[in-house]
Amino acid sequence: MAPVEEPVVIPSTLVGKRALLGVTGSIAAFKAAGWVREMITESVDVTVLMTGTAERFVSSLTFGALSGNPVFRDMFDEEPDKLMAHINLSRSADFILIGPATAQTIARLAHGMADDLLSTVVLAAKIPVIVCPAMNSHMLTNPVTQDNIKRLQDVGYHVVSPDCGMLACGEEGSGRLPDWQHVREAILSILCPQDLAGKKVVITAGPTREPLDPARYLSNRSSGKMGYALARTAARRGAEVILVSGPVALAPPHFVTTLSVTTAHEMREQVLAQAKQADIVVKAAAVADFKPKSYHTQKIKKSSAQQRIELELNPDILAELGEKSKSGSLLVGFAAESQNHEQEGRRKLQQKQADLIVVNDILGESTGFDVDTNQVTLVDKKGSQQLQLLTKTETANRIWDHILTL
Ligand code: PMT
């Protein structure tokens, strides 16, 4: 009997994870205290290790109070529960996060030094190590520091690039410790199977707006949540993600290239340009099928408003991609239906020459437009499969799982 394949677990939160947070002697150490609060809020068990210089910036009392765990500092701490800490600590953690990581710590890790607790724990670790450099821009761009960072990456450490902006030393430039949400996304990606690594995916999301006059437009209820969930989960699973997004109220996902468009014509232009080099194209956007036949350069006055607005068809981007998709990219369309889901999905699969159609019911209270959940039916050439009601993030992961079988 072939062993039943366990469905791959794709984490979409850090809940229940155990983190070792290494804090080093940078002014940005105060931000690491905020990271601890964020992790505790997400039910992450955090144990903090500090270098001696880190305590010059933030006291271990702060980290102890925030984490609710003892803070480890000195390798030769005699306290009974801290003996052999350099070995035991990483054995009971899921990942080590070093933030801020100073140039000094990066240099020591890159050369296998083990003369303090943090460097010894890292050297003995068999779990993912995520390093977040933070320092003055010139220190960061110094070729020696860059060599050390590259060496860490070459031996498998994960380095989260610093942000650009105003630094504590008053200079502008790269070297700022990133915000927690950005680092959290990097951790999630590291904990995810990288089964989309090497793939370039183009995803569309959100509505389009078809202007009528300077104040008015035709649009629809798409919030972008489904497309953004597809982009975020693809990035976590290692894909290079281009997100072509209509106007939405969502923050661009981390580690994703987001291209903003407004009208169907603008979306078509961007999608056709990006799709040429894509392995997979997923069309989750609610592209307006029609636009006003004429655009009024002045705001239409109530008195002169006609009772009718003449409309004309917009280009069908999915159909156009279907004709071109012989270039090898796998084409996934969505179908917003209110009835005959599977039948409509199959019709669109053939009509648009797509490889997969994801049908969702737009009448359901918890499915379709502008909600955080969805229940979709996956229709491809081999058949169809209805998923249960899931969050849009879980739905997105299941869509990627299915795409990987095609
Ligand atoms: O964004 P949310 O609030 O999370 O809502 C998600 C969603 C309901 C918008 C999404 O799950 C969805 O169903 N998107 C497709 C909506 C849509 O336009 O469905 P359709 O059946 O009208 O279009 C079929 C397919 O053709 C879609 O892939 C669409 O992107 C594409 N299309 C449609 C019209 C057009 N002119 N060009 C296209 O490419």
Short mmCIF file of C-alpha atoms and ligand atoms in Angstrom, two decimals:
data_model
loop_
_atom_site.label_atom_id
_atom_site.label_comp_id
_atom_site.label_asym_id
_atom_site.label_seq_id
_atom_site.Cartn_x
_atom_site.Cartn_y
_atom_site.Cartn_z
CA MET A 1 0.00 0.00 0.00
CA ALA A 2 1.63 3.29 -1.05
CA PRO A 3 2.14 5.48 2.00
CA VAL A 4 -0.58 8.16 2.19
CA GLU A 5 1.14 11.44 1.42
CA GLU A 6 0.66 13.83 4.28
CA PRO A 7 -0.59 17.18 2.89
CA VAL A 8 2.34 19.57 3.11
CA VAL A 9 1.78 21.96 6.03
CA ILE A 10 2.12 25.54 4.81
CA PRO A 11 2.34 27.79 7.89
CA SER A 12 0.51 31.10 7.48
CA THR A 13 1.17 32.29 11.04
CA LEU A 14 3.94 31.97 13.65
CA VAL A 15 1.51 30.73 16.30
CA GLY A 16 3.15 28.13 18.55
CA LYS A 17 6.62 28.63 17.14
CA ARG A 18 9.62 28.89 19.47
CA ALA A 19 12.05 31.70 18.65
CA LEU A 20 15.55 32.48 19.84
CA LEU A 21 16.08 36.23 19.41
CA GLY A 22 19.71 37.35 19.38
CA VAL A 23 20.09 41.07 20.21
CA THR A 24 23.45 42.80 19.57
CA GLY A 25 24.91 46.21 20.40
CA SER A 26 23.12 48.54 18.03
CA ILE A 27 20.91 51.52 18.79
CA ALA A 28 18.21 49.58 16.90
CA ALA A 29 18.09 47.15 19.85
CA PHE A 30 15.11 49.13 21.13
CA LYS A 31 13.15 48.01 18.04
CA ALA A 32 13.90 44.37 18.96
CA ALA A 33 11.90 44.95 22.15
CA GLY A 34 8.94 45.78 19.90
CA TRP A 35 9.57 42.60 17.94
CA VAL A 36 9.32 40.59 21.18
CA ARG A 37 5.95 42.20 21.92
CA GLU A 38 4.71 41.35 18.42
CA MET A 39 5.85 37.73 18.74
CA ILE A 40 4.29 37.31 22.17
CA THR A 41 1.03 38.72 20.74
CA GLU A 42 1.19 36.00 18.07
CA SER A 43 1.75 33.30 20.73
CA VAL A 44 5.39 32.77 19.83
CA ASP A 45 7.57 31.51 22.70
CA VAL A 46 10.53 33.92 22.64
CA THR A 47 13.85 33.46 24.44
CA VAL A 48 16.27 36.38 24.17
CA LEU A 49 20.06 36.12 23.99
CA MET A 50 22.01 39.37 24.35
CA THR A 51 25.61 40.25 23.65
CA GLY A 52 27.42 42.29 26.27
CA THR A 53 27.26 45.46 24.18
CA ALA A 54 23.53 44.99 23.59
CA GLU A 55 22.94 45.63 27.27
CA ARG A 56 24.49 49.06 26.80
CA PHE A 57 21.41 49.94 24.76
CA VAL A 58 18.51 48.01 26.31
CA SER A 59 18.52 46.23 29.67
CA SER A 60 18.02 42.50 29.91
CA LEU A 61 15.24 43.32 32.39
CA THR A 62 13.21 44.78 29.52
CA PHE A 63 13.56 41.65 27.40
CA GLY A 64 12.90 39.39 30.39
CA ALA A 65 9.72 41.26 31.26
CA LEU A 66 8.49 41.32 27.65
CA SER A 67 9.32 37.68 26.84
CA GLY A 68 8.40 36.16 30.20
CA ASN A 69 11.49 33.96 29.84
CA PRO A 70 14.98 34.19 31.37
CA VAL A 71 17.36 36.26 29.25
CA PHE A 72 20.65 34.56 28.34
CA ARG A 73 23.78 36.68 28.23
CA ASP A 74 26.92 35.07 29.43
CA MET A 75 28.27 31.76 28.20
CA PHE A 76 29.56 30.89 31.62
CA ASP A 77 26.42 31.66 33.51
CA GLU A 78 26.58 29.33 36.53
CA GLU A 79 22.82 29.23 37.15
CA PRO A 80 21.64 25.60 36.93
CA ASP A 81 19.01 26.19 34.24
CA LYS A 82 21.57 27.99 32.09
CA LEU A 83 24.31 25.37 31.95
CA MET A 84 25.15 24.14 28.44
CA ALA A 85 22.85 26.89 27.17
CA HIS A 86 24.92 27.21 24.04
CA ILE A 87 23.81 23.71 23.05
CA ASN A 88 20.41 23.33 24.65
CA LEU A 89 18.90 26.65 23.62
CA SER A 90 18.81 25.95 19.90
CA ARG A 91 17.63 22.40 20.41
CA SER A 92 14.31 23.67 21.72
CA ALA A 93 13.71 26.40 19.14
CA ASP A 94 12.31 26.50 15.60
CA PHE A 95 14.50 29.36 14.38
CA ILE A 96 17.12 31.87 15.50
CA LEU A 97 16.47 35.52 14.63
CA ILE A 98 19.35 37.95 15.09
CA GLY A 99 18.12 41.53 15.04
CA PRO A 100 19.69 44.00 15.07
CA ALA A 101 22.85 42.31 13.79
CA THR A 102 25.85 44.63 14.03
CA ALA A 103 28.81 44.61 11.65
CA GLN A 104 30.83 43.10 14.50
CA THR A 105 28.42 40.20 15.05
CA ILE A 106 28.14 39.58 11.30
CA ALA A 107 31.94 39.46 11.03
CA ARG A 108 32.21 37.04 13.92
CA LEU A 109 29.49 34.74 12.63
CA ALA A 110 31.01 34.80 9.14
CA HIS A 111 34.30 33.56 10.54
CA GLY A 112 32.91 30.96 12.93
CA MET A 113 33.95 32.77 16.08
CA ALA A 114 32.48 31.28 19.26
CA ASP A 115 33.67 33.46 22.08
CA ASP A 116 30.31 34.50 23.44
CA LEU A 117 26.97 32.81 23.98
CA LEU A 118 25.21 34.12 20.86
CA SER A 119 27.97 33.15 18.41
CA THR A 120 28.35 29.75 20.07
CA VAL A 121 24.61 29.03 19.97
CA VAL A 122 24.52 29.99 16.28
CA LEU A 123 27.56 27.85 15.43
CA ALA A 124 26.01 24.84 17.17
CA ALA A 125 22.54 25.38 15.70
CA LYS A 126 20.81 22.99 13.27
CA ILE A 127 17.76 25.28 12.77
CA PRO A 128 17.24 28.24 10.37
CA VAL A 129 19.24 31.36 11.28
CA ILE A 130 17.82 34.71 10.11
CA VAL A 131 20.19 37.71 10.29
CA CYS A 132 18.89 41.31 10.17
CA PRO A 133 21.85 43.71 9.66
CA ALA A 134 21.42 47.23 11.06
CA MET A 135 24.15 49.86 10.99
CA ASN A 136 25.36 53.11 9.43
CA SER A 137 25.07 52.96 5.62
CA HIS A 138 28.82 53.33 5.06
CA MET A 139 29.54 50.46 7.45
CA LEU A 140 26.95 48.38 5.61
CA THR A 141 28.26 49.14 2.12
CA ASN A 142 31.89 48.67 3.17
CA PRO A 143 33.16 45.79 0.99
CA VAL A 144 34.38 43.92 4.08
CA THR A 145 30.89 43.96 5.62
CA GLN A 146 29.38 43.02 2.27
CA ASP A 147 31.82 40.09 1.99
CA ASN A 148 30.84 38.91 5.47
CA ILE A 149 27.12 39.13 4.64
CA LYS A 150 27.67 37.22 1.40
CA ARG A 151 29.66 34.57 3.26
CA LEU A 152 26.77 34.07 5.69
CA GLN A 153 24.35 33.69 2.76
CA ASP A 154 26.70 31.27 0.99
CA VAL A 155 26.69 28.94 3.99
CA GLY A 156 22.91 29.02 4.30
CA TYR A 157 22.12 31.80 6.74
CA HIS A 158 19.09 33.91 5.72
CA VAL A 159 19.83 37.65 5.56
CA VAL A 160 16.95 40.17 5.59
CA SER A 161 18.11 43.32 3.76
CA PRO A 162 17.90 46.48 5.85
CA ASP A 163 15.50 49.29 5.02
CA CYS A 164 16.49 52.68 3.66
CA GLY A 165 15.63 55.87 5.50
CA MET A 166 16.73 58.13 8.36
CA LEU A 167 19.31 56.41 10.55
CA ALA A 168 19.96 57.01 14.24
CA CYS A 169 23.23 58.72 13.34
CA GLY A 170 21.22 61.37 11.44
CA GLU A 171 22.33 60.20 8.01
CA GLU A 172 19.92 58.98 5.31
CA GLY A 173 20.52 55.65 3.60
CA SER A 174 20.34 51.88 3.86
CA GLY A 175 20.94 50.24 7.19
CA ARG A 176 17.66 50.68 9.06
CA LEU A 177 16.31 47.64 10.90
CA PRO A 178 13.14 46.59 9.01
CA ASP A 179 9.70 46.72 10.61
CA TRP A 180 8.40 43.58 12.25
CA GLN A 181 5.82 42.76 9.51
CA HIS A 182 8.62 42.60 6.92
CA VAL A 183 10.80 40.37 9.11
CA ARG A 184 7.77 38.21 9.99
CA GLU A 185 7.12 37.63 6.29
CA ALA A 186 10.75 36.56 5.83
CA ILE A 187 10.45 34.09 8.72
CA LEU A 188 7.21 32.63 7.34
CA SER A 189 8.88 32.17 3.98
CA ILE A 190 11.80 30.37 5.59
CA LEU A 191 9.39 28.04 7.43
CA CYS A 192 7.46 27.35 4.19
CA PRO A 193 8.37 24.63 1.65
CA GLN A 194 10.04 26.45 -1.25
CA ASP A 195 8.07 24.46 -3.83
CA LEU A 196 7.56 27.51 -6.08
CA ALA A 197 11.25 28.45 -6.03
CA GLY A 198 12.53 29.37 -9.48
CA LYS A 199 9.06 30.12 -10.79
CA LYS A 200 8.09 33.58 -12.06
CA VAL A 201 4.39 34.15 -11.42
CA VAL A 202 2.22 37.06 -12.57
CA ILE A 203 -0.95 37.64 -10.57
CA THR A 204 -3.73 40.17 -11.12
CA ALA A 205 -5.87 41.42 -8.25
CA GLY A 206 -8.56 43.90 -7.38
CA PRO A 207 -11.08 45.78 -9.53
CA THR A 208 -10.48 48.08 -12.46
CA ARG A 209 -12.01 51.55 -12.65
CA GLU A 210 -13.48 52.78 -15.93
CA PRO A 211 -13.80 56.58 -15.76
CA LEU A 212 -17.01 58.37 -16.84
CA ASP A 213 -15.96 61.92 -15.94
CA PRO A 214 -13.30 63.45 -13.63
CA ALA A 215 -15.39 62.49 -10.58
CA ARG A 216 -17.15 59.25 -11.54
CA TYR A 217 -16.20 55.74 -12.70
CA LEU A 218 -17.62 52.26 -13.20
CA SER A 219 -16.09 49.59 -10.95
CA ASN A 220 -16.97 46.54 -8.82
CA ARG A 221 -16.72 45.19 -5.30
CA SER A 222 -13.36 43.43 -5.57
CA SER A 223 -11.15 44.28 -2.55
CA GLY A 224 -8.04 42.54 -3.91
CA LYS A 225 -7.86 40.15 -0.93
CA MET A 226 -7.92 36.98 -3.03
CA GLY A 227 -5.20 38.15 -5.41
CA TYR A 228 -3.04 39.54 -2.60
CA ALA A 229 -3.33 36.23 -0.73
CA LEU A 230 -2.15 34.43 -3.88
CA ALA A 231 0.79 36.85 -4.20
CA ARG A 232 1.80 36.60 -0.52
CA THR A 233 1.64 32.79 -0.43
CA ALA A 234 3.54 32.43 -3.72
CA ALA A 235 6.32 34.69 -2.39
CA ARG A 236 6.52 32.66 0.84
CA ARG A 237 6.87 29.49 -1.23
CA GLY A 238 9.84 30.93 -3.11
CA ALA A 239 8.31 32.32 -6.32
CA GLU A 240 9.34 35.58 -7.97
CA VAL A 241 5.99 37.41 -7.85
CA ILE A 242 4.73 40.27 -10.02
CA LEU A 243 1.38 41.55 -8.75
CA VAL A 244 -0.61 43.73 -11.18
CA SER A 245 -3.12 45.41 -8.89
CA GLY A 246 -6.19 47.55 -9.49
CA PRO A 247 -7.00 50.24 -6.92
CA VAL A 248 -7.39 48.56 -3.51
CA ALA A 249 -6.98 49.51 0.15
CA LEU A 250 -4.38 46.82 0.88
CA ALA A 251 -0.68 47.32 1.60
CA PRO A 252 1.55 45.89 -1.12
CA PRO A 253 2.70 42.42 0.03
CA HIS A 254 6.30 42.07 1.22
CA PHE A 255 8.84 40.48 -1.16
CA VAL A 256 6.43 41.04 -4.11
CA THR A 257 6.78 43.50 -7.01
CA THR A 258 3.45 45.34 -7.11
CA LEU A 259 2.47 47.25 -10.27
CA SER A 260 -0.56 49.51 -9.77
CA VAL A 261 -3.05 50.06 -12.59
CA THR A 262 -6.51 51.67 -12.79
CA THR A 263 -8.32 50.73 -15.99
CA ALA A 264 -8.74 47.42 -17.81
CA HIS A 265 -6.62 48.76 -20.66
CA GLU A 266 -3.77 49.61 -18.28
CA MET A 267 -4.08 46.15 -16.67
CA ARG A 268 -3.98 44.50 -20.10
CA GLU A 269 -0.82 46.40 -21.04
CA GLN A 270 1.03 45.44 -17.85
CA VAL A 271 -0.14 41.82 -17.86
CA LEU A 272 0.80 41.19 -21.50
CA ALA A 273 4.21 42.75 -20.89
CA GLN A 274 4.91 40.71 -17.75
CA ALA A 275 3.33 37.45 -18.95
CA LYS A 276 5.97 36.99 -21.67
CA GLN A 277 8.56 35.71 -19.19
CA ALA A 278 6.13 34.18 -16.69
CA ASP A 279 5.87 30.47 -15.84
CA ILE A 280 2.41 30.92 -14.32
CA VAL A 281 -0.24 33.63 -14.79
CA VAL A 282 -3.15 33.81 -12.32
CA LYS A 283 -5.97 36.21 -13.18
CA ALA A 284 -7.78 36.91 -9.92
CA ALA A 285 -8.66 40.50 -10.80
CA ALA A 286 -12.25 41.54 -11.40
CA VAL A 287 -11.63 43.27 -14.70
CA ALA A 288 -14.53 45.46 -15.79
CA ASP A 289 -16.10 43.92 -18.90
CA PHE A 290 -17.36 47.32 -20.06
CA LYS A 291 -16.30 50.95 -19.98
CA PRO A 292 -18.26 54.12 -20.77
CA LYS A 293 -18.16 54.70 -24.53
CA SER A 294 -17.19 58.33 -24.04
CA TYR A 295 -15.26 60.10 -21.30
CA HIS A 296 -16.54 63.52 -20.28
CA THR A 297 -13.64 65.88 -19.55
CA GLN A 298 -15.95 68.02 -17.42
CA LYS A 299 -18.00 66.72 -14.51
CA ILE A 300 -21.47 65.84 -15.85
CA LYS A 301 -24.00 68.23 -14.35
CA LYS A 302 -27.11 66.73 -12.78
CA SER A 303 -29.26 68.90 -15.02
CA SER A 304 -27.67 67.59 -18.20
CA ALA A 305 -27.20 63.99 -17.11
CA GLN A 306 -28.70 61.67 -19.71
CA GLN A 307 -30.71 58.69 -18.45
CA ARG A 308 -28.39 56.28 -20.31
CA ILE A 309 -24.66 55.65 -20.31
CA GLU A 310 -23.44 54.06 -23.52
CA LEU A 311 -20.94 51.30 -22.82
CA GLU A 312 -18.36 49.51 -24.91
CA LEU A 313 -16.55 46.22 -24.32
CA ASN A 314 -13.13 46.11 -22.68
CA PRO A 315 -10.48 43.69 -23.99
CA ASP A 316 -10.78 40.18 -22.49
CA ILE A 317 -7.23 39.80 -21.11
CA LEU A 318 -7.68 36.16 -20.07
CA ALA A 319 -8.93 35.18 -23.52
CA GLU A 320 -6.06 37.05 -25.14
CA LEU A 321 -3.56 35.24 -22.87
CA GLY A 322 -5.29 31.96 -23.75
CA GLU A 323 -4.53 32.53 -27.40
CA LYS A 324 -0.90 33.39 -26.58
CA SER A 325 -0.40 30.89 -23.78
CA LYS A 326 1.16 28.38 -26.14
CA SER A 327 4.32 30.25 -25.10
CA GLY A 328 4.40 27.78 -22.24
CA SER A 329 3.13 29.74 -19.27
CA LEU A 330 0.46 27.97 -17.27
CA LEU A 331 -2.77 30.02 -17.34
CA VAL A 332 -5.20 30.19 -14.40
CA GLY A 333 -8.44 32.15 -14.58
CA PHE A 334 -11.09 32.89 -12.00
CA ALA A 335 -14.85 32.83 -12.54
CA ALA A 336 -17.19 34.93 -10.46
CA GLU A 337 -20.46 33.04 -10.73
CA SER A 338 -23.80 33.14 -8.99
CA GLN A 339 -25.05 29.77 -10.30
CA ASN A 340 -24.04 26.68 -12.37
CA HIS A 341 -20.53 26.95 -10.96
CA GLU A 342 -18.92 23.83 -12.41
CA GLN A 343 -20.67 24.17 -15.75
CA GLU A 344 -19.65 27.83 -16.07
CA GLY A 345 -16.13 26.97 -14.96
CA ARG A 346 -15.81 24.29 -17.61
CA ARG A 347 -17.19 26.62 -20.26
CA LYS A 348 -14.61 29.27 -19.39
CA LEU A 349 -11.83 26.66 -19.25
CA GLN A 350 -12.45 25.80 -22.88
CA GLN A 351 -13.51 29.21 -24.13
CA LYS A 352 -10.46 31.00 -22.65
CA GLN A 353 -8.06 28.06 -23.30
CA ALA A 354 -6.99 28.17 -19.65
CA ASP A 355 -5.29 25.34 -17.73
CA LEU A 356 -7.34 25.90 -14.57
CA ILE A 357 -10.43 27.91 -13.69
CA VAL A 358 -11.10 28.77 -10.05
CA VAL A 359 -14.85 29.26 -9.63
CA ASN A 360 -16.16 31.20 -6.69
CA ASP A 361 -19.71 31.98 -5.71
CA ILE A 362 -20.23 35.72 -5.48
CA LEU A 363 -23.64 35.45 -3.79
CA GLY A 364 -22.42 33.64 -0.66
CA GLU A 365 -22.05 35.69 2.54
CA SER A 366 -18.55 34.38 3.17
CA THR A 367 -17.35 33.81 -0.38
CA GLY A 368 -16.26 35.96 -3.27
CA PHE A 369 -15.96 39.73 -3.08
CA ASP A 370 -14.47 41.62 -0.16
CA VAL A 371 -14.51 38.90 2.53
CA ASP A 372 -11.59 37.10 4.19
CA THR A 373 -12.83 33.63 3.28
CA ASN A 374 -13.71 31.85 0.07
CA GLN A 375 -15.06 28.52 -1.15
CA VAL A 376 -13.85 27.66 -4.63
CA THR A 377 -14.25 24.88 -7.16
CA LEU A 378 -11.10 24.02 -9.10
CA VAL A 379 -11.95 23.07 -12.70
CA ASP A 380 -9.26 21.69 -15.00
CA LYS A 381 -9.10 19.34 -17.97
CA LYS A 382 -9.10 16.26 -15.73
CA GLY A 383 -12.14 17.18 -13.68
CA SER A 384 -13.18 19.38 -10.81
CA GLN A 385 -12.66 19.57 -7.05
CA GLN A 386 -14.64 21.66 -4.59
CA LEU A 387 -12.67 22.98 -1.63
CA GLN A 388 -14.30 23.64 1.72
CA LEU A 389 -14.78 27.14 3.09
CA LEU A 390 -11.29 28.40 3.95
CA THR A 391 -9.53 31.71 4.55
CA LYS A 392 -8.34 33.33 1.33
CA THR A 393 -4.76 32.59 2.44
CA GLU A 394 -5.55 28.88 2.89
CA THR A 395 -7.51 28.92 -0.39
CA ALA A 396 -4.50 30.49 -2.12
CA ASN A 397 -2.18 27.80 -0.76
CA ARG A 398 -4.52 25.07 -1.97
CA ILE A 399 -4.67 26.71 -5.42
CA TRP A 400 -0.84 26.70 -5.54
CA ASP A 401 -0.85 23.05 -4.39
CA HIS A 402 -3.19 22.22 -7.29
CA ILE A 403 -1.23 24.29 -9.82
CA LEU A 404 1.88 22.32 -8.85
CA THR A 405 0.11 19.11 -9.89
CA LEU A 406 -0.58 20.50 -13.39
O1 PMT B 1 -10.80 40.73 -4.61
P1 PMT B 1 -11.70 40.07 -3.60
O2 PMT B 1 -12.57 41.02 -2.88
O3 PMT B 1 -10.94 39.15 -2.70
O4 PMT B 1 -12.73 39.13 -4.44
C1 PMT B 1 -12.17 38.03 -5.12
C2 PMT B 1 -12.84 37.88 -6.50
C3 PMT B 1 -14.29 37.46 -6.27
C4 PMT B 1 -12.75 39.15 -7.27
C5 PMT B 1 -12.06 36.76 -7.23
O5 PMT B 1 -12.08 35.59 -6.46
C6 PMT B 1 -12.65 36.51 -8.59
O6 PMT B 1 -13.58 35.77 -8.76
N1 PMT B 1 -12.04 37.19 -9.60
C7 PMT B 1 -12.55 37.11 -10.98
C8 PMT B 1 -13.69 38.08 -11.10
C9 PMT B 1 -14.10 38.17 -12.53
O7 PMT B 1 -13.89 39.10 -13.25
O8 PMT B 1 -14.69 36.98 -12.91
P2 PMT B 1 -15.32 36.86 -14.42
O9 PMT B 1 -16.04 35.56 -14.44
O10 PMT B 1 -16.07 38.12 -14.81
O11 PMT B 1 -13.98 36.82 -15.32
C10 PMT B 1 -13.42 35.55 -15.67
C11 PMT B 1 -11.92 35.67 -15.79
O12 PMT B 1 -11.59 36.52 -16.88
C12 PMT B 1 -11.21 36.23 -14.57
O13 PMT B 1 -10.00 35.53 -14.42
C13 PMT B 1 -10.92 37.67 -14.96
O14 PMT B 1 -9.71 38.13 -14.35
C14 PMT B 1 -10.75 37.55 -16.45
N2 PMT B 1 -11.17 38.75 -17.20
C15 PMT B 1 -12.45 39.19 -17.13
C16 PMT B 1 -12.81 40.29 -17.89
C17 PMT B 1 -11.84 40.92 -18.73
N3 PMT B 1 -12.17 41.98 -19.48
N4 PMT B 1 -10.58 40.44 -18.79
C18 PMT B 1 -10.22 39.36 -18.04
O15 PMT B 1 -9.08 38.94 -18.07
#
